[in-house]
Amino acid sequence: MSKKSTEYLINRGDNQYEIVIGLEVHAQVLSESKLFSTSATKFGAEPNTQVSLVDAAFPGMLPVINEFCVKQAIKTGIGLNAKINKRSVFDRKNYFYADLPQGYQISQFKDPIVGEGKIIIDLPDGHKEVGIERLHLEQDAGKSIHDLDPQNTFVDLNRSGVALMEIVSKPDLRSPDEVSIYIKKLRSIMRYLGTCDGNMQEGSLRADVNVSVREKGSKEFGTRCEIKNVNSIKFMQMAIEYEANRQVDLIEEGKTIDQETRLFDTKKNETRSMRSKEDAHDYRYFPDPDLLPLEVSDEFVNKLKSEIPELPDDKKKRFINEFKLSAYEATILVSDIEIAKYFEEVVAKMGKNKDMKLAVNWITGELFAVLNSKNLEITQSPVSAKNLAILVNLIKNGTISGKIAKTVFELMLKNDDDPQKIVEEKGLKQQSDPKALEELIMYLDQ
Amino acid sequence: MSDITKQSLTELVESIKNKKLSSSEVTKAFIERSEKSKVLNAYITEDFTSALDKAKKFDQKPNLDLKLPGIPMAVKDLFCTKNVKTTAGSKILNNFVPTYESTVTENIWNEGAILLGKLNCDEFAMGSSNETSFFGNVQNPIDKNLVPGGSSGGSASAVAGQLTPITIGTDTGGSIRQPASFTGTVGLKPTYGSCSRYGIVAFASSLDQAGPMAQNVKDCALLQEVISSFDSKDSTSIDFKRSHYSKDLTNNIKGKKIGIPKEYRVDGMPKEIEDLWQKGIEYVRDCGAEIINISLPHTNYALPTYYIVAPAEASSNLARYDGVKYGYRANGENLIDMYEKTRSEGFGAEVQRRIMIGTYVLSSGYYDAYYLKAQKVRRLIKNDFDEAYEKVDAILTPSTPSSAFKIGEKTNDPVSMYLNDIFTVPVNLAGLPGISIPAGHDAKGYPLGLQIIGKAFDEQNILNIAFAMEERINFKNKITDWWIE
Amino acid sequence: MSIDLKTIKHISKLSRISVDDQRAKKLVGDLNSIFDFIEKLNELKTENVKPLTSIAETTLKLRSDEVQSKNIREQIIKNSPQDNEDYFVVPKVIE
Ligand SMILES: [Mg+2]
Ligand SMILES: [Zn+2]
């Protein structure tokens, strides 16, 4: 079987079905204040304490747009190799919901700020280009809390009006794994750009997942269902699997698939129809008369272009060329901006006579193992880049053996001590007294 | 005392500045007259006690450099006023007390004026006779059972009846100019973007403008000077150089080119209005202005366009009244049930009708045929004016196709009610400034107004023309105080 | 074109305003006469006309990213028909 590792087909007897997936990712813009108001966006505040008169839609309140959010959207667009639209329009999407105080969401419908672009994702057997349909700016809604009271729903408007980028992919994804890789790549790009922190636990990144199925080889698209607001990669994958199989079953039974909005029930691991939203599904978009068209100049865009940092794809190329890393190693090291930063700091601190391979091994081996077991981010690493660089150099110049280095590393974990000092204090240089080593091991055991 | 309320704003400012009158005396006089005028139903909320307090405070430390020093003033109940109930004439906001102030009223208080109370208006400013208000009809001081026009009906009635020396209204399709015309007062709708919409209960965002309503042009100019400001809290506010409308006011309009649009001669327009218009033409000619016949070919399409655009925007603007954050709430079994009952009980019939029209024209399958079409025609209407203004400096038309009508006369026929705004609506669609001045009376002795439409941001010019005409017209409002025993 | 009872019921649903049959019937009449009047626009050819969305023909001004609004929960909740000091309270949402 020469099956590609991310290929995913559903088999029913002789029939083979392919899944077609498109994502509408909602990424919270990293900004101090909201898209159209001056209230704070901090996560975890007490309910309704970050709500202005504008956010709660008091009579006569008007939206005024946040320049930084516009810049963030354009930067993201640049990072997605996308067309920046110099003129975009804000529309109202009208519907009633308890956590939508205006009775409409300000969004961009016909003329988004960013047009078509693409993301390259790395698959085990090569690259794949995933098309970006558009990116637009819109307001987040508040939060409805249904489980605090049996009769009532509680409404918290802290999120109401927070800026979101809705990033719509083309239906180019074909498996749950591809979705996972795509989301991670998108998240990585935005974190490099500093436009979204990508924190899925805090809801900074959610997605509506559009799923359809078709017989393998078919060029036509099947009827799609939209699974709303899924907030983890694992749930997205589970939802896709469930939904695709449900659709295949319907086709196999000769039934038709209704185009509809569905909800993923994480407890039952199934998707179900959201009928109640369905009956009011005419959003009556029209240009928001409280806002004028948004126009940005070439100058404005070019200035932002000049501020774009090296992004993962370029960094990876550079790591391969400059540091002679393998594609695999480079992919891991650029996957997250903080890991890349750490690695580059280690490289810088190692100085001239450096062993790149050794540094990579220590980071992706020992260090990652520690981070994993302690459930830490690299930014919380108990060993600083500087000290790890010293340690690698000690091995490289033959001061200590690889085996002793592991012992030293263990010691470094406590207070991020300088390995040089540890080696000296404990007398751990090569061919050193075995007794000293023994003592050290006893010390570690305590 | 009664002398005080007969004075114009300019006279009152003069008297207070010269210390002939105190703010307390003036405030008291208008309160007393307002108390005797309950029959007019001009007020929704009276704030008299606190007005007297403020007047006293003003008198203790009077700042006479201000433009409205200690002047009491009632305002349309569409402006949010801090700690004073603001209803927009609706049951759905019956108990709403804002914690904030609209920019326009803020500007007024900053110049030393004092809030007397909140004036009646059509519900959410949707109406042309003040009959859609949840708080009842307003009587026109001109005659019993006569509508004052709308939607700023309470404002017009209060100025004409001298319950307030001056006031502000809002104008979305004629809501300042038509009631001004019906009550023999002066009303200015400024250029769109000239006065901030911040803190004004929205009806139709692309059309709404606040503006002054006064007894004469000079007062009107003075208040316009106060309320017009660039406001960063309103994204549609425009930063242009505003003139000193009252200081720069002049009756010299020699050489000005005044356009007379032939399309405003509508079928069925009473002869007395046609005659009045002719007289107006003669007046401006007498002042040395040049009369030029022009054409605004899409005039007849303005009302249908307006009755798509305004309800569409309103249907969305009024979605926030849902019983969740403020205002009236009806009990419901679940959220949707609560919404539907709240909005059904909280909004009156006309508002519901317009929300329905607006919802319909935006709904899927109809957007292009109605809303998009209307936006295109709106451009044609604006283009008409742009072309005309290549040849003329201002345009003179009647303000309304008739004088004030009786209460109840048009309530059962929405279209005939809408036709009231036939001359005023194009001005809103094109975002232009327009002023209505009283120009004569019909056979019944009811006032009739003429409208001067200006180029965008050219308020000064139409105020000047109005000022020059006012002198020649020498209009006297026939008010008998019939409502005061 | 003509608006029927079904349409009225549909837009009443969309606009979240319940109307009883009597009002719905009245609305059918009202809206039809209003739309008869609106249909006048069809006399005009507008294929090549650019729609006018905002009369203020300038572009959007941008504000800087500063937090100015503080915690005003009390003010925000003060006017609400039902709350529990922390949250707005509404009847249960039925999914
Ligand atoms: Mg979606
Ligand atoms: Zn969205």
PDB file of C-alpha atoms in Angstrom, chain B residues 17-120:
ATOM      1  CA  LYS B  17     -25.664  89.555  29.388  1.00  0.00           C
ATOM      2  CA  ASN B  18     -26.778  93.108  30.237  1.00  0.00           C
ATOM      3  CA  LYS B  19     -28.057  91.816  33.568  1.00  0.00           C
ATOM      4  CA  LYS B  20     -31.535  93.056  32.804  1.00  0.00           C
ATOM      5  CA  LEU B  21     -32.742  89.550  33.480  1.00  0.00           C
ATOM      6  CA  SER B  22     -31.371  86.703  35.527  1.00  0.00           C
ATOM      7  CA  SER B  23     -31.311  83.137  34.376  1.00  0.00           C
ATOM      8  CA  SER B  24     -33.710  82.325  37.231  1.00  0.00           C
ATOM      9  CA  GLU B  25     -36.240  84.864  36.033  1.00  0.00           C
ATOM     10  CA  VAL B  26     -36.085  83.586  32.498  1.00  0.00           C
ATOM     11  CA  THR B  27     -36.201  79.952  33.546  1.00  0.00           C
ATOM     12  CA  LYS B  28     -39.116  80.571  35.865  1.00  0.00           C
ATOM     13  CA  ALA B  29     -41.059  82.376  33.147  1.00  0.00           C
ATOM     14  CA  PHE B  30     -40.729  79.518  30.702  1.00  0.00           C
ATOM     15  CA  ILE B  31     -41.566  76.980  33.400  1.00  0.00           C
ATOM     16  CA  GLU B  32     -44.685  78.898  34.354  1.00  0.00           C
ATOM     17  CA  ARG B  33     -45.837  79.110  30.786  1.00  0.00           C
ATOM     18  CA  SER B  34     -45.036  75.449  30.270  1.00  0.00           C
ATOM     19  CA  GLU B  35     -47.092  74.588  33.366  1.00  0.00           C
ATOM     20  CA  LYS B  36     -50.038  76.459  31.877  1.00  0.00           C
ATOM     21  CA  SER B  37     -49.619  74.698  28.579  1.00  0.00           C
ATOM     22  CA  LYS B  38     -50.069  71.054  29.529  1.00  0.00           C
ATOM     23  CA  VAL B  39     -52.889  70.834  27.012  1.00  0.00           C
ATOM     24  CA  LEU B  40     -50.361  71.061  24.222  1.00  0.00           C
ATOM     25  CA  ASN B  41     -48.734  67.880  25.537  1.00  0.00           C
ATOM     26  CA  ALA B  42     -45.402  69.164  24.286  1.00  0.00           C
ATOM     27  CA  TYR B  43     -43.389  67.649  27.097  1.00  0.00           C
ATOM     28  CA  ILE B  44     -42.768  63.994  27.802  1.00  0.00           C
ATOM     29  CA  THR B  45     -40.531  64.691  30.780  1.00  0.00           C
ATOM     30  CA  GLU B  46     -40.335  67.926  32.719  1.00  0.00           C
ATOM     31  CA  ASP B  47     -37.137  68.684  34.542  1.00  0.00           C
ATOM     32  CA  PHE B  48     -38.261  71.977  36.051  1.00  0.00           C
ATOM     33  CA  THR B  49     -36.991  71.646  39.605  1.00  0.00           C
ATOM     34  CA  SER B  50     -33.508  70.874  38.555  1.00  0.00           C
ATOM     35  CA  ALA B  51     -33.707  73.593  35.865  1.00  0.00           C
ATOM     36  CA  LEU B  52     -34.453  76.174  38.572  1.00  0.00           C
ATOM     37  CA  ASP B  53     -31.559  74.884  40.647  1.00  0.00           C
ATOM     38  CA  LYS B  54     -29.216  75.177  37.727  1.00  0.00           C
ATOM     39  CA  ALA B  55     -30.480  78.674  36.959  1.00  0.00           C
ATOM     40  CA  LYS B  56     -29.865  79.725  40.540  1.00  0.00           C
ATOM     41  CA  LYS B  57     -26.386  78.297  40.372  1.00  0.00           C
ATOM     42  CA  PHE B  58     -25.782  80.117  37.141  1.00  0.00           C
ATOM     43  CA  ASP B  59     -26.898  83.399  38.648  1.00  0.00           C
ATOM     44  CA  GLN B  60     -24.556  82.976  41.603  1.00  0.00           C
ATOM     45  CA  LYS B  61     -21.577  82.744  39.309  1.00  0.00           C
ATOM     46  CA  PRO B  62     -22.728  83.825  35.868  1.00  0.00           C
ATOM     47  CA  ASN B  63     -20.367  83.229  32.975  1.00  0.00           C
ATOM     48  CA  LEU B  64     -21.566  85.832  30.523  1.00  0.00           C
ATOM     49  CA  ASP B  65     -19.019  84.963  27.852  1.00  0.00           C
ATOM     50  CA  LEU B  66     -20.973  81.877  26.961  1.00  0.00           C
ATOM     51  CA  LYS B  67     -23.205  81.821  23.892  1.00  0.00           C
ATOM     52  CA  LEU B  68     -26.310  80.644  25.752  1.00  0.00           C
ATOM     53  CA  PRO B  69     -25.762  82.083  29.234  1.00  0.00           C
ATOM     54  CA  GLY B  70     -28.322  80.610  31.596  1.00  0.00           C
ATOM     55  CA  ILE B  71     -30.845  80.102  28.806  1.00  0.00           C
ATOM     56  CA  PRO B  72     -33.453  77.429  29.627  1.00  0.00           C
ATOM     57  CA  MET B  73     -34.168  75.029  26.837  1.00  0.00           C
ATOM     58  CA  ALA B  74     -36.298  71.940  26.294  1.00  0.00           C
ATOM     59  CA  VAL B  75     -35.057  69.385  23.753  1.00  0.00           C
ATOM     60  CA  LYS B  76     -36.587  66.636  21.651  1.00  0.00           C
ATOM     61  CA  ASP B  77     -36.781  63.381  23.574  1.00  0.00           C
ATOM     62  CA  LEU B  78     -34.569  61.680  21.041  1.00  0.00           C
ATOM     63  CA  PHE B  79     -31.407  63.143  22.557  1.00  0.00           C
ATOM     64  CA  CYS B  80     -29.953  61.121  25.386  1.00  0.00           C
ATOM     65  CA  THR B  81     -29.611  63.282  28.468  1.00  0.00           C
ATOM     66  CA  LYS B  82     -27.603  62.139  31.442  1.00  0.00           C
ATOM     67  CA  ASN B  83     -29.801  61.090  34.376  1.00  0.00           C
ATOM     68  CA  VAL B  84     -32.932  62.370  32.652  1.00  0.00           C
ATOM     69  CA  LYS B  85     -35.340  59.851  31.184  1.00  0.00           C
ATOM     70  CA  THR B  86     -35.064  59.497  27.412  1.00  0.00           C
ATOM     71  CA  THR B  87     -37.901  57.694  25.657  1.00  0.00           C
ATOM     72  CA  ALA B  88     -37.760  58.472  21.921  1.00  0.00           C
ATOM     73  CA  GLY B  89     -41.536  58.679  22.241  1.00  0.00           C
ATOM     74  CA  SER B  90     -41.709  54.925  22.723  1.00  0.00           C
ATOM     75  CA  LYS B  91     -43.095  52.562  25.307  1.00  0.00           C
ATOM     76  CA  ILE B  92     -40.055  50.373  24.767  1.00  0.00           C
ATOM     77  CA  LEU B  93     -37.842  53.108  26.315  1.00  0.00           C
ATOM     78  CA  ASN B  94     -40.486  54.297  28.749  1.00  0.00           C
ATOM     79  CA  ASN B  95     -38.200  53.759  31.744  1.00  0.00           C
ATOM     80  CA  PHE B  96     -34.820  54.394  30.202  1.00  0.00           C
ATOM     81  CA  VAL B  97     -32.464  56.775  31.999  1.00  0.00           C
ATOM     82  CA  PRO B  98     -29.188  57.293  30.139  1.00  0.00           C
ATOM     83  CA  THR B  99     -25.950  57.604  32.067  1.00  0.00           C
ATOM     84  CA  TYR B 100     -24.507  59.665  29.232  1.00  0.00           C
ATOM     85  CA  GLU B 101     -25.143  62.819  27.243  1.00  0.00           C
ATOM     86  CA  SER B 102     -25.463  63.294  23.489  1.00  0.00           C
ATOM     87  CA  THR B 103     -22.739  65.426  21.925  1.00  0.00           C
ATOM     88  CA  VAL B 104     -25.226  67.967  20.601  1.00  0.00           C
ATOM     89  CA  THR B 105     -26.850  68.544  24.007  1.00  0.00           C
ATOM     90  CA  GLU B 106     -23.441  68.485  25.662  1.00  0.00           C
ATOM     91  CA  ASN B 107     -22.404  71.313  23.335  1.00  0.00           C
ATOM     92  CA  ILE B 108     -25.518  73.227  24.359  1.00  0.00           C
ATOM     93  CA  TRP B 109     -24.973  72.847  28.113  1.00  0.00           C
ATOM     94  CA  ASN B 110     -21.313  73.735  27.651  1.00  0.00           C
ATOM     95  CA  GLU B 111     -22.464  77.107  26.338  1.00  0.00           C
ATOM     96  CA  GLY B 112     -24.454  77.736  29.502  1.00  0.00           C
ATOM     97  CA  ALA B 113     -27.955  76.562  28.585  1.00  0.00           C
ATOM     98  CA  ILE B 114     -30.164  74.721  31.062  1.00  0.00           C
ATOM     99  CA  LEU B 115     -32.359  71.703  30.360  1.00  0.00           C
ATOM    100  CA  LEU B 116     -36.069  72.361  30.911  1.00  0.00           C
ATOM    101  CA  GLY B 117     -37.277  68.953  29.861  1.00  0.00           C
ATOM    102  CA  LYS B 118     -37.745  66.482  27.056  1.00  0.00           C
ATOM    103  CA  LEU B 119     -40.158  67.180  24.239  1.00  0.00           C
ATOM    104  CA  ASN B 120     -42.676  64.889  22.655  1.00  0.00           C
TER     105      ASN B 120
END
